RNA sequence: AGGCGCGUAGCUCAGUUGGUUAGAGCGCAUCCCUCACACGGAUGAGGCCCGCGGUUCGAGUCCGCGCGCGCCUACCA
């Protein structure tokens, strides 16, 4: 047996066990075992963006608690680590960190090496796509190390031999395989269509990545002419799109405008003839009840335009600037082309915000309406609160820009996708509603193409037509057996590389996939879908998907989509959702708010066990305020475990030395039987809680009973176990201490893996199974041989009397060891019977004079079992 | 504007299918260095369970209506 230190030093202990676990391969998945014995976790691959905060620690601990329990009930755990290192966050981070931008037209420079610039160096270097991707690789490798260090520090029981990165060959291959499979199934298509577009990132974005932000906008009231006489007043927040106006619409039932339907309006400044039409989406209550439709001011415009058959007048470019246009030529016809051109030239090349102001100025000038002498702008612009769509990572509002994009068909599968959601168990259950709402509310297919550089390329080329342009109707797909490919450097099947970009040859699809197109495949990535059937069958569908609730509409949704499309299955049986960490003002902790607490200092100050304890107290789906007080409680628990264990081990060592711990068959004393009985309940409750992923309830039950064990049982049993001769009473005490502590260590192991492992190693570990984390989760059958106590309330009766004795001493300001000269206990027959078998233990613990005790018939006080009268000795003998 | 969740001690949170006098920890107060532990321990004071109605013998718990908070959808005329 090892030397037991007198103080618990968490740094040393944690370091030791981190190394041991690695050496022992404690957390390794065994690929030879069948699916039924396996518990598979779809570990969230964190976005490798260099920022770590306590939110990460929080949710990853939740997974680990569940995993550690499953491991102890005998499951073979598949708990890999993935890294989400492709996509925009990485690109952006690399750009900022290294001061580079990607220009795909540049040739690769083999001598270029990524280097961090000084903080004051704001210069930007243009590099080729391949150089850029290499730079991303270097930066993410560093970030991944930081994450790995944190995870290991925290004691996550990940299998570090099983890792993937979403940009690695394996993941690119699976992503491309998925794409090709969807092509074969007809679930993917590419089309040129107005798409939500971020003007800074210069890429299309999907519905799920869009958020509405409140903005203070201005309503401009603008006069439009009506052909044949009269005029209209249009209220708009986007006067800069006046040149893109294709129609004016009002509600079909709106009597004010019914006479105008079928006529034409004439726009100010631009002099465009546009039809006045009825449209259901026009709200008579809003603005003037009549509005202009532009290409494109908002999603409604897009939808309406698609069914209108009217020409497209695109005036916003991919960079967010107003495009030039030739007025007088289709589709920019004008009753006064020269005036229109003059007006438009004023704003062409400006960003939207500037163009808006300039157009407003022009509208305020006399003669802004062709053929009119009046001014088009009526009154001052009126402030209005509007909600504007932004890319969630973007800083400027999205525009609708017609571009060619790849889409996955989801709109036509809503019913099936809802049904898939019903087959999955959500924890907490009400989170399923969020999924259902999201699916219900879908209004666009999933746009999976991004006009970026760092991502998984589409395995696609196009035939180059006689006009030298790609023929998008003739895509050439990569061979499935030959993935991954990069169409920019690889040659499509049946072609040679000298045909690249040549007439009659091929050209590469330059886009990369949405990062979710890859991370939606984390189960398949892990199971090696399509490349290793045997492994796939052992890992898919998975048991749990742990994640935060804010990405139900993205990660959970897309993963369900892919699993359903590829194999008609659900990707996992359970989704377990962690809440958020809130700062003390109850705001979500996030990098952008600057209220982030970094976890490293907490781990050092309070210990990994203490931080895990804090996370474990939060129930699934519940947001939790960041509260350092909870770390302290966790630390106190660890210390208590250490000290209580020291006590037990000192007793055991004194009695049996290095010999075997006494077995449960020696447990005979009534107090000990009562404790074992309580442990049966604890085991039962904790097990049931863990079986439904409710680690927080399990912790509460275990922790409460552990403190009771320390505060009451240990005090009651102490003197019996101190006895120097080998009596049945002492043997029973030692056997109970040994078994109960062993059970507690196992029950607590998922929560506080370091201190429990340390203590376990002193006396419980055996050579075959050295770790508490691979020991068996406690079961009631272990104490089958231990009889039930005669009275249900024995333990509580003992605690009650002892509490009164302690209270009396405390109120008298005496030490707890002070002698009780007289003790009178009055209670009912039932209660006296419950107490009597353990009275001796109580008297010893309370230091009651043997000849001063009377127990008599009576009634308890105020809901108590007993009336206890305590008389303290005048002086403490000796 | 709809939907979901929440509102319990100064703070952080438990409160199973409605059932005696509503719990824990932190914090606070007072005391105790007793051979596991002062990185302790004992004891104690703190509650109109958001409000108003209703169902019931009985409501923190169920129903309705409010109020407040968070989130998810929707909303650029």
mmCIF file of N, CA, C and O in Angstrom, chain A residues 19 33 35 108 119 176 229 254 406 458 485 487 490 503 509 518 622 656 707 740 748 766 818 826:
data_model
loop_
_atom_site.group_PDB
_atom_site.id
_atom_site.type_symbol
_atom_site.label_atom_id
_atom_site.label_comp_id
_atom_site.label_asym_id
_atom_site.label_seq_id
_atom_site.Cartn_x
_atom_site.Cartn_y
_atom_site.Cartn_z
ATOM 1 N N UNK A 19 -1.224 10.963 -16.579
ATOM 2 C CA UNK A 19 -0.176 10.132 -17.207
ATOM 3 C C UNK A 19 -0.534 8.661 -17.150
ATOM 4 O O UNK A 19 -0.359 7.925 -18.108
ATOM 5 N N UNK A 33 -15.546 -5.551 -29.979
ATOM 6 C CA UNK A 33 -16.797 -5.854 -29.281
ATOM 7 C C UNK A 33 -18.010 -5.467 -30.130
ATOM 8 O O UNK A 33 -17.931 -4.552 -30.951
ATOM 9 N N UNK A 35 -21.886 -4.152 -31.280
ATOM 10 C CA UNK A 35 -22.612 -2.891 -31.109
ATOM 11 C C UNK A 35 -23.365 -2.836 -29.788
ATOM 12 O O UNK A 35 -23.400 -1.799 -29.127
ATOM 13 N N UNK A 108 0.884 29.113 -56.752
ATOM 14 C CA UNK A 108 1.405 28.622 -55.475
ATOM 15 C C UNK A 108 2.867 29.019 -55.323
ATOM 16 O O UNK A 108 3.647 28.917 -56.262
ATOM 17 N N UNK A 119 1.811 43.241 -33.849
ATOM 18 C CA UNK A 119 0.484 43.818 -33.692
ATOM 19 C C UNK A 119 0.304 45.109 -34.465
ATOM 20 O O UNK A 119 -0.790 45.446 -34.894
ATOM 21 N N UNK A 176 -17.339 14.521 -49.673
ATOM 22 C CA UNK A 176 -17.531 14.440 -51.127
ATOM 23 C C UNK A 176 -18.361 13.212 -51.495
ATOM 24 O O UNK A 176 -19.203 13.264 -52.391
ATOM 25 N N UNK A 229 -52.011 59.858 -65.637
ATOM 26 C CA UNK A 229 -52.398 60.878 -64.670
ATOM 27 C C UNK A 229 -52.523 60.368 -63.257
ATOM 28 O O UNK A 229 -52.815 59.202 -63.023
ATOM 29 N N UNK A 254 -57.641 45.891 -51.364
ATOM 30 C CA UNK A 254 -57.477 47.282 -50.946
ATOM 31 C C UNK A 254 -58.180 48.211 -51.945
ATOM 32 O O UNK A 254 -57.699 48.445 -53.047
ATOM 33 N N UNK A 406 -25.156 25.494 -55.064
ATOM 34 C CA UNK A 406 -25.637 24.128 -54.875
ATOM 35 C C UNK A 406 -26.598 24.084 -53.686
ATOM 36 O O UNK A 406 -26.314 24.684 -52.646
ATOM 37 N N UNK A 458 -16.067 21.004 -53.890
ATOM 38 C CA UNK A 458 -17.029 20.117 -54.542
ATOM 39 C C UNK A 458 -16.266 19.217 -55.508
ATOM 40 O O UNK A 458 -15.410 19.702 -56.239
ATOM 41 N N UNK A 485 -10.947 14.575 -53.863
ATOM 42 C CA UNK A 485 -10.298 15.237 -54.992
ATOM 43 C C UNK A 485 -10.346 16.745 -54.784
ATOM 44 O O UNK A 485 -11.184 17.247 -54.043
ATOM 45 N N UNK A 487 -10.770 19.628 -57.454
ATOM 46 C CA UNK A 487 -10.955 19.836 -58.896
ATOM 47 C C UNK A 487 -10.030 20.902 -59.459
ATOM 48 O O UNK A 487 -9.797 20.923 -60.659
ATOM 49 N N UNK A 490 -6.892 18.344 -59.551
ATOM 50 C CA UNK A 490 -7.103 17.001 -60.093
ATOM 51 C C UNK A 490 -7.889 17.090 -61.408
ATOM 52 O O UNK A 490 -8.627 18.039 -61.648
ATOM 53 N N UNK A 503 -11.731 25.049 -74.510
ATOM 54 C CA UNK A 503 -12.998 24.766 -75.186
ATOM 55 C C UNK A 503 -13.094 23.267 -75.441
ATOM 56 O O UNK A 503 -12.124 22.637 -75.884
ATOM 57 N N UNK A 509 -15.127 23.360 -60.588
ATOM 58 C CA UNK A 509 -16.046 24.098 -59.713
ATOM 59 C C UNK A 509 -15.180 24.749 -58.638
ATOM 60 O O UNK A 509 -14.478 24.040 -57.899
ATOM 61 N N UNK A 518 -20.043 19.287 -43.922
ATOM 62 C CA UNK A 518 -19.112 18.301 -43.369
ATOM 63 C C UNK A 518 -19.498 17.918 -41.940
ATOM 64 O O UNK A 518 -19.593 16.735 -41.607
ATOM 65 N N UNK A 622 -30.416 23.501 -19.053
ATOM 66 C CA UNK A 622 -30.628 24.642 -18.167
ATOM 67 C C UNK A 622 -29.432 25.583 -18.216
ATOM 68 O O UNK A 622 -28.305 25.161 -18.006
ATOM 69 N N UNK A 656 -5.951 -4.730 9.511
ATOM 70 C CA UNK A 656 -5.534 -5.855 8.679
ATOM 71 C C UNK A 656 -4.258 -5.600 7.903
ATOM 72 O O UNK A 656 -3.832 -6.444 7.103
ATOM 73 N N UNK A 707 -22.141 13.257 2.322
ATOM 74 C CA UNK A 707 -21.946 14.177 3.450
ATOM 75 C C UNK A 707 -22.586 13.616 4.716
ATOM 76 O O UNK A 707 -22.042 13.757 5.813
ATOM 77 N N UNK A 740 -18.690 0.678 1.906
ATOM 78 C CA UNK A 740 -19.400 1.925 1.630
ATOM 79 C C UNK A 740 -18.488 2.928 0.953
ATOM 80 O O UNK A 740 -18.870 3.586 -0.024
ATOM 81 N N UNK A 748 -18.933 8.432 -7.188
ATOM 82 C CA UNK A 748 -18.443 9.790 -7.397
ATOM 83 C C UNK A 748 -17.438 9.887 -8.541
ATOM 84 O O UNK A 748 -17.125 10.984 -9.004
ATOM 85 N N UNK A 766 -7.123 -3.267 -8.205
ATOM 86 C CA UNK A 766 -6.410 -4.525 -8.339
ATOM 87 C C UNK A 766 -5.638 -4.532 -9.650
ATOM 88 O O UNK A 766 -5.861 -3.700 -10.523
ATOM 89 N N UNK A 818 -17.208 17.202 25.011
ATOM 90 C CA UNK A 818 -17.615 17.415 26.409
ATOM 91 C C UNK A 818 -18.506 16.279 26.896
ATOM 92 O O UNK A 818 -19.355 15.795 26.165
ATOM 93 N N UNK A 826 -37.094 10.432 25.534
ATOM 94 C CA UNK A 826 -38.481 9.985 25.601
ATOM 95 C C UNK A 826 -39.030 9.852 24.185
ATOM 96 O O UNK A 826 -38.850 10.753 23.359
#
